[in-house]
PDB file of C-alpha atoms in Angstrom:
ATOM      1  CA  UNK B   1      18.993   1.733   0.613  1.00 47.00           C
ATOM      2  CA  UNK B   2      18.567  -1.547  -0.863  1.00 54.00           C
ATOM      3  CA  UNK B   3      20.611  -4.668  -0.421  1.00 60.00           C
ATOM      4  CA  UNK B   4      22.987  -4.201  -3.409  1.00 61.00           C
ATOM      5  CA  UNK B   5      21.716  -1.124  -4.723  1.00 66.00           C
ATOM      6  CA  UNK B   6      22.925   1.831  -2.720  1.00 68.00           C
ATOM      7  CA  UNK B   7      21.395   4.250  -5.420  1.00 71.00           C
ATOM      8  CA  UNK B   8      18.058   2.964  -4.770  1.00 68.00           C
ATOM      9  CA  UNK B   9      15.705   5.686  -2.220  1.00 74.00           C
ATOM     10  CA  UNK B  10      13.304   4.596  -0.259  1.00 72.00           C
ATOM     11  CA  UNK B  11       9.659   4.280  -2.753  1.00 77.00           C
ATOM     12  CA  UNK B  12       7.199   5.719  -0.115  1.00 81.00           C
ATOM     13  CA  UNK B  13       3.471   5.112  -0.913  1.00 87.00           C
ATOM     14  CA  UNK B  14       2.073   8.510   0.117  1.00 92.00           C
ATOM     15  CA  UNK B  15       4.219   9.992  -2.346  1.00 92.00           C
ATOM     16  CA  UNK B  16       3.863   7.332  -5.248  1.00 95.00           C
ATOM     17  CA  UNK B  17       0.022   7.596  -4.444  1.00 97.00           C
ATOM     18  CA  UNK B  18       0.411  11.421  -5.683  1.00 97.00           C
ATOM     19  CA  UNK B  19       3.245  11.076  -8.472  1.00 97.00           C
ATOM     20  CA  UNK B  20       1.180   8.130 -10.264  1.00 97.00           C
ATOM     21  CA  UNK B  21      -2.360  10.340  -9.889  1.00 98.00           C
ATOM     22  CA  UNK B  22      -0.166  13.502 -10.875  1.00 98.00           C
ATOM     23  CA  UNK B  23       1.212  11.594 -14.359  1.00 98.00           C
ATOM     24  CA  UNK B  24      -2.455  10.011 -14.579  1.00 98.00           C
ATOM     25  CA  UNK B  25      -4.349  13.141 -15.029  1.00 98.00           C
ATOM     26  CA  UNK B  26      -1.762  14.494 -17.998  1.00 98.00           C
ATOM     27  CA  UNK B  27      -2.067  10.709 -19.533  1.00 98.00           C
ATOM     28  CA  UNK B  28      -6.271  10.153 -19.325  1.00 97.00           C
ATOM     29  CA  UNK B  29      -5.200   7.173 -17.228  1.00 98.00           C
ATOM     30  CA  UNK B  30      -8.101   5.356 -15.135  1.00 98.00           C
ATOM     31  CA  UNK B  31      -7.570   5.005 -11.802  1.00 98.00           C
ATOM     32  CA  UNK B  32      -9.426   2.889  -9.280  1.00 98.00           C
ATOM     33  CA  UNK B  33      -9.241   2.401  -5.330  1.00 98.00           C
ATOM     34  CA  UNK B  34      -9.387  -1.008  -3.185  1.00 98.00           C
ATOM     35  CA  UNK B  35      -9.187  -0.356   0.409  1.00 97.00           C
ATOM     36  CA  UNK B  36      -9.978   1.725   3.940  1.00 95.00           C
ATOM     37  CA  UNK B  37     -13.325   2.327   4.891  1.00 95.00           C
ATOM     38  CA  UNK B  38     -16.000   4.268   2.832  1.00 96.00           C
ATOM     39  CA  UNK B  39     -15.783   7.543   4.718  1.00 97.00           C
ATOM     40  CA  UNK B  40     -11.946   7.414   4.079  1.00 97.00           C
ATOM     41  CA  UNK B  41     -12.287   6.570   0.129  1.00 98.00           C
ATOM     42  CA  UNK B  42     -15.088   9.393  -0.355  1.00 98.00           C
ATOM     43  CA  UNK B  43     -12.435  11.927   1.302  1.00 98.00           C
ATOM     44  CA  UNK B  44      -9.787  10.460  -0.331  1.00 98.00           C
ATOM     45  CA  UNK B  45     -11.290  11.188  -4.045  1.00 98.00           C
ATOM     46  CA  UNK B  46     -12.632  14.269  -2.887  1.00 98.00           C
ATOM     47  CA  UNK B  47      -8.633  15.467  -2.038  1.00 98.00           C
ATOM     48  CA  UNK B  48      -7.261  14.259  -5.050  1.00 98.00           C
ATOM     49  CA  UNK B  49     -10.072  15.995  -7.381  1.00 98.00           C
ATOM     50  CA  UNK B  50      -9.647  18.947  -5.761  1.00 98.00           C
ATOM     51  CA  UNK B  51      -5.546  18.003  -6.229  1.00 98.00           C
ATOM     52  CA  UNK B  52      -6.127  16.680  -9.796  1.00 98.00           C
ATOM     53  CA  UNK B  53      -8.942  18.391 -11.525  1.00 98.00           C
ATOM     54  CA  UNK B  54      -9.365  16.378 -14.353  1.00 98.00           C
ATOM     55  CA  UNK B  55      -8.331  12.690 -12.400  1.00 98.00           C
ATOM     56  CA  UNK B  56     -10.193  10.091 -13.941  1.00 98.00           C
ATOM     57  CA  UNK B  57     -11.483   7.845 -10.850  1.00 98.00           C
ATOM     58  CA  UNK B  58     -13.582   5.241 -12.275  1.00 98.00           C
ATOM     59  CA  UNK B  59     -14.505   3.655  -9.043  1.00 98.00           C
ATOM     60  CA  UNK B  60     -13.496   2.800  -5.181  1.00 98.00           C
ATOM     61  CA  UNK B  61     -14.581  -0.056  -2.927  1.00 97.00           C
ATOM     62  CA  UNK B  62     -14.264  -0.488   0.766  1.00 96.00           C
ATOM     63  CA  UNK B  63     -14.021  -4.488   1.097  1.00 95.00           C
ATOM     64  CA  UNK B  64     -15.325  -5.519   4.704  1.00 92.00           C
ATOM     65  CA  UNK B  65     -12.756  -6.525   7.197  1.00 86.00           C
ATOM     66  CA  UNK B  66     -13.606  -9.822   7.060  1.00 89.00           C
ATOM     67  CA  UNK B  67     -12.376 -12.144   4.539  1.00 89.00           C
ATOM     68  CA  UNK B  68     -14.304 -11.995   1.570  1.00 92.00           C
ATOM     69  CA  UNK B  69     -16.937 -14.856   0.200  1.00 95.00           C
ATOM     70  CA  UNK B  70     -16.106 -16.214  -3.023  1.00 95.00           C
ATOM     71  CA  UNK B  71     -19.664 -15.000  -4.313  1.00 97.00           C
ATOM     72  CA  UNK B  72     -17.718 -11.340  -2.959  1.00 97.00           C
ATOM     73  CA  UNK B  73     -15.038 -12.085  -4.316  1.00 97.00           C
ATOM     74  CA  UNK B  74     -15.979 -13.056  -7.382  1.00 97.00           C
ATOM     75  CA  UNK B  75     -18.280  -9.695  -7.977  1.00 97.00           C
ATOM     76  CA  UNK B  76     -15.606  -7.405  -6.920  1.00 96.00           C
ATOM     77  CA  UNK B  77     -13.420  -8.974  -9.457  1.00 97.00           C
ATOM     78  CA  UNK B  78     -16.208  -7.731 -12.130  1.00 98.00           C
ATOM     79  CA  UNK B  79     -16.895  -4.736 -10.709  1.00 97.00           C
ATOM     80  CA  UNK B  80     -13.085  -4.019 -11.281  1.00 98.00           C
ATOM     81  CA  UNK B  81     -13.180  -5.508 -14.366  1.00 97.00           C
ATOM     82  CA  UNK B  82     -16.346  -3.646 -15.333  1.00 97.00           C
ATOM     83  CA  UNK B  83     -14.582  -0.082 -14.865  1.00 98.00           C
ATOM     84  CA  UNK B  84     -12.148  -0.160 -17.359  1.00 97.00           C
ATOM     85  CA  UNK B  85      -9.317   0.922 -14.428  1.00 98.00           C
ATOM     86  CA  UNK B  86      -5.831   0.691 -15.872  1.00 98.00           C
ATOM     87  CA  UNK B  87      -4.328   1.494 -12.139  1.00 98.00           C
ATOM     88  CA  UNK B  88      -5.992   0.087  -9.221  1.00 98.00           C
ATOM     89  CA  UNK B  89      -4.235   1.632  -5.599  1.00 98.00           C
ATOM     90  CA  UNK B  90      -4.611  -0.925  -2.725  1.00 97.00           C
ATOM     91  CA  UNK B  91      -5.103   0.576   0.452  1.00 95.00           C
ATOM     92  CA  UNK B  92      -5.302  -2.203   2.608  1.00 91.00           C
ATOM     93  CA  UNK B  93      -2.712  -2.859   5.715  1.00 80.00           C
ATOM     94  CA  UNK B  94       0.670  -4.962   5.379  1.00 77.00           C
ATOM     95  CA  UNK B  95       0.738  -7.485   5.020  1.00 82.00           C
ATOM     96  CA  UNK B  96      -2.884  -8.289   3.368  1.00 89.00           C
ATOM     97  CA  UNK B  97      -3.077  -5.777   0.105  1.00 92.00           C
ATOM     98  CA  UNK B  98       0.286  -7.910  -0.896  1.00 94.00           C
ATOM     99  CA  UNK B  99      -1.809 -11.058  -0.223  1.00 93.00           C
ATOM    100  CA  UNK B 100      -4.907  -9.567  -2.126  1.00 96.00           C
ATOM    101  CA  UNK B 101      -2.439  -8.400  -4.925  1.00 96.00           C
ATOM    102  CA  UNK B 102      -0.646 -11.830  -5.226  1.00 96.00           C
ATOM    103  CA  UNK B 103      -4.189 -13.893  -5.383  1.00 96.00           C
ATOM    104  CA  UNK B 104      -5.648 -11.546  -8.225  1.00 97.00           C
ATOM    105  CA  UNK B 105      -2.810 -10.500 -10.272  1.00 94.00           C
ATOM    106  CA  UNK B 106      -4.274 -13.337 -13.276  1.00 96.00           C
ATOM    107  CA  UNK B 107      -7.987 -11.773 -12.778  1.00 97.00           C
ATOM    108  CA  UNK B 108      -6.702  -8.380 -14.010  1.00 97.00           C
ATOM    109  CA  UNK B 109      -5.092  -8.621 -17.092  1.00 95.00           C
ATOM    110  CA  UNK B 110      -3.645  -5.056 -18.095  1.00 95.00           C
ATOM    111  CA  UNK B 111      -4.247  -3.479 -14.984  1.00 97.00           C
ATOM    112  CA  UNK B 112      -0.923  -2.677 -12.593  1.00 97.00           C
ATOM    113  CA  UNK B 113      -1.987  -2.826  -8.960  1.00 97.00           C
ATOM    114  CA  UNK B 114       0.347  -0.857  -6.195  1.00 96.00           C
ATOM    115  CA  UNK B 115      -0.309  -1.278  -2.770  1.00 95.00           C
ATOM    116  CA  UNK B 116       0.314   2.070  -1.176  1.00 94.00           C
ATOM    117  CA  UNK B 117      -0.292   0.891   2.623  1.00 86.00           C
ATOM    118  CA  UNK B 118      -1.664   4.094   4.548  1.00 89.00           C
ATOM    119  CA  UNK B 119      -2.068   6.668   1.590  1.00 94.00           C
ATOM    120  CA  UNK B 120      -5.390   6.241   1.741  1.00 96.00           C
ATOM    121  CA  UNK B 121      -5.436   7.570   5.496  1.00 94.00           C
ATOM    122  CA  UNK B 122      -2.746   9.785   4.735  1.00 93.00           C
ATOM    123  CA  UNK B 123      -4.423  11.721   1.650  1.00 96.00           C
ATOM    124  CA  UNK B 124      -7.895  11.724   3.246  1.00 96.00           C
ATOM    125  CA  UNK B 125      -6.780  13.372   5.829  1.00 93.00           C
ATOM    126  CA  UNK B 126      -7.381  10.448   9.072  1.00 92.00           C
ATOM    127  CA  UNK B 127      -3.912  10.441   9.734  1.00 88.00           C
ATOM    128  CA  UNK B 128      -0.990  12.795  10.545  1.00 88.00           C
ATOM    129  CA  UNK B 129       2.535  11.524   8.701  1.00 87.00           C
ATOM    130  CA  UNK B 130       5.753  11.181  10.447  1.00 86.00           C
ATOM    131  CA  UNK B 131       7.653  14.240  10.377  1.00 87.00           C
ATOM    132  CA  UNK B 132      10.455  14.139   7.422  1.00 84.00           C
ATOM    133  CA  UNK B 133      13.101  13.545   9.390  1.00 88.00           C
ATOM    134  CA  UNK B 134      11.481  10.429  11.444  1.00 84.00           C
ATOM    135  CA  UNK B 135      10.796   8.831   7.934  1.00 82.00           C
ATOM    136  CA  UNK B 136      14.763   9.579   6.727  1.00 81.00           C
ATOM    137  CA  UNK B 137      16.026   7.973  10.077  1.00 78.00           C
ATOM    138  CA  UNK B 138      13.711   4.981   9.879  1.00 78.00           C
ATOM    139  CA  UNK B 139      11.539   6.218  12.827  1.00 80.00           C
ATOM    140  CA  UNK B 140       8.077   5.859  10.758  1.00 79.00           C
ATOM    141  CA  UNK B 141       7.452   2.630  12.759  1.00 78.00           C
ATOM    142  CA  UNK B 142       7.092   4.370  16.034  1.00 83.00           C
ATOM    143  CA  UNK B 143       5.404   7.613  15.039  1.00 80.00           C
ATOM    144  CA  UNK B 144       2.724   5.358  13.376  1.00 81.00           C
ATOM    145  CA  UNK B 145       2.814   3.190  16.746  1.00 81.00           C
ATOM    146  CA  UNK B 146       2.321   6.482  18.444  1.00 82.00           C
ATOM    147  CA  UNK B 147      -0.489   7.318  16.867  1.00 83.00           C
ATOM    148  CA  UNK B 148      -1.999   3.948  16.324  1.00 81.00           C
ATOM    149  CA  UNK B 149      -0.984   1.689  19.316  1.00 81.00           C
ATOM    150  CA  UNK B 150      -4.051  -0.409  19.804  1.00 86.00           C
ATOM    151  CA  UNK B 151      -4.141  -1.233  15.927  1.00 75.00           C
ATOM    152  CA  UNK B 152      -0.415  -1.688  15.319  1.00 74.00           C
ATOM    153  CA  UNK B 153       1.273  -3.100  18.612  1.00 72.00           C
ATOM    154  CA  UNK B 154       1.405  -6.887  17.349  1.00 73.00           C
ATOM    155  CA  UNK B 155       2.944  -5.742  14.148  1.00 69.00           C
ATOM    156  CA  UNK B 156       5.895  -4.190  15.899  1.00 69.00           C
ATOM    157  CA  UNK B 157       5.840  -6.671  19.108  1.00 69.00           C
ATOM    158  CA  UNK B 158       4.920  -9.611  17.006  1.00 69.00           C
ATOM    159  CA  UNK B 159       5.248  -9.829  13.712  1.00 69.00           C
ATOM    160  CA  UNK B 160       8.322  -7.728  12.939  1.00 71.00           C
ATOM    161  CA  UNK B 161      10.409  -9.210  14.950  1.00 71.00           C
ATOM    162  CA  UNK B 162      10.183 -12.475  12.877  1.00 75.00           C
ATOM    163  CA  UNK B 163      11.783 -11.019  10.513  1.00 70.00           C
ATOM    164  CA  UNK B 164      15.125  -9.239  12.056  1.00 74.00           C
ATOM    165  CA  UNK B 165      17.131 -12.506  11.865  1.00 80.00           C
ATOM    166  CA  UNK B 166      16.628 -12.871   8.436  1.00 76.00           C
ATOM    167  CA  UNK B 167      17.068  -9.085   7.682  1.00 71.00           C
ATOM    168  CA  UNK B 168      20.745  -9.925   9.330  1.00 75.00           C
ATOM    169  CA  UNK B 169      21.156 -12.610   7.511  1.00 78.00           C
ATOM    170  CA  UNK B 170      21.399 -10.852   4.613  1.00 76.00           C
ATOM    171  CA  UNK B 171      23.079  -7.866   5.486  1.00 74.00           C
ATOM    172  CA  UNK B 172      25.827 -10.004   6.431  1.00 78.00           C
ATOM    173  CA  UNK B 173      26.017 -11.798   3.569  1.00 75.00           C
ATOM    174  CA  UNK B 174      24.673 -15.497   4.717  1.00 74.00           C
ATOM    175  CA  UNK B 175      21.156 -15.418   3.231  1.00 63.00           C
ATOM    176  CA  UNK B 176      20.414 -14.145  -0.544  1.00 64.00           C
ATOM    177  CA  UNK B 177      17.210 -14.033  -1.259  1.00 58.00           C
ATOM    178  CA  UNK B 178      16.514 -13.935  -5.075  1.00 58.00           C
ATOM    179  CA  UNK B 179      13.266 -13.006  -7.239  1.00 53.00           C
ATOM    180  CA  UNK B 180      10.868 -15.945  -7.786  1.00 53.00           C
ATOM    181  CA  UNK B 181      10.883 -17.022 -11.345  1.00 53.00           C
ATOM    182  CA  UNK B 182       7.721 -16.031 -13.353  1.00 52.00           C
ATOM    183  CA  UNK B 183       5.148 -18.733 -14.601  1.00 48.00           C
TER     184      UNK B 183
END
């Protein structure tokens, strides 16, 4: 539940990933995928073909795990652009598809971009998901640590941690942390 809304569930990407594709295909919606590595994306469309029959996937690119030139960047953009996508999915890890998101919402007018973190994996098969009732108690984190320690253990050891004080913060009422106004 969220801070202040105790209605609001838990938006999981893995399941997003398959609602928005599911409402795509019955709308003629075009859908395109940033993210994972090529063997993953070609697996990935394969599943939700086979899923989706008549899916419209107007392109997928596997961006190098580096960070990108702005020559790169720059023919990505078009390339996006170019495919007349109305939905791009970014598959990239947390926090870098919200960084990638943030720095090209303006170069993508029209187009909504989710990032749905390890769907990608997920729906081509790499990876196993946490059992249902792991993901309803908030144990995710450690099956994915499980499964992934060598590529996730600063996340949980480092990184998250940074942010515990602040989560208590607010849960106790101290902090409020309010949307950014739009430009």
């Amino acid at each position: 539940h969220s801070f202040g809304h105790r209605e609001q569930n838990r938006v999981y990407g893995p399941d997003l990933t398959l609602e928005l594709c599911r409402r795509a295909e019955i709308a003629g919606h075009k859908l395109y995928f940033y993210g994972a590595s090529q063997d993953t994306l070609d697996k990935l469309q394969a599943n939700l073909q086979a899923k989706f029959p008549r899916l419209k996937i107007v392109g997928a690119f596997s961006p190098p795990f580096r960070k990108l030139t702005a020559d790169e960047d720059r023919d990505i953009i078009k390339m996006i652009r170019d495919s007349g996508c109305e939905l791009v999915f970014v598959g990239l890890s947390t926090p870098k598809q919200e960084r990638w998101m943030a720095e090209h919402r303006d170069a993508f007018p029209g187009v909504v971009m989710i990032g749905v973190g390890a769907a990608f994996d997920f729906h081509a098969g790499k990876l196993r998901q946490a059992p249902a009732w792991m993901q309803r108690n908030g144990l995710e984190w450690f099956f994915r640590l499980c499964m992934e320690p060598r590529r996730l253990w600063q996340r949980y050891v480092l990184v998250t941690p940074r942010f515990l004080p602040l989560w208590w913060m607010q849960k106790l009422g101290f902090q409020r942390f309010q949307d950014s106004p739009t430009q």
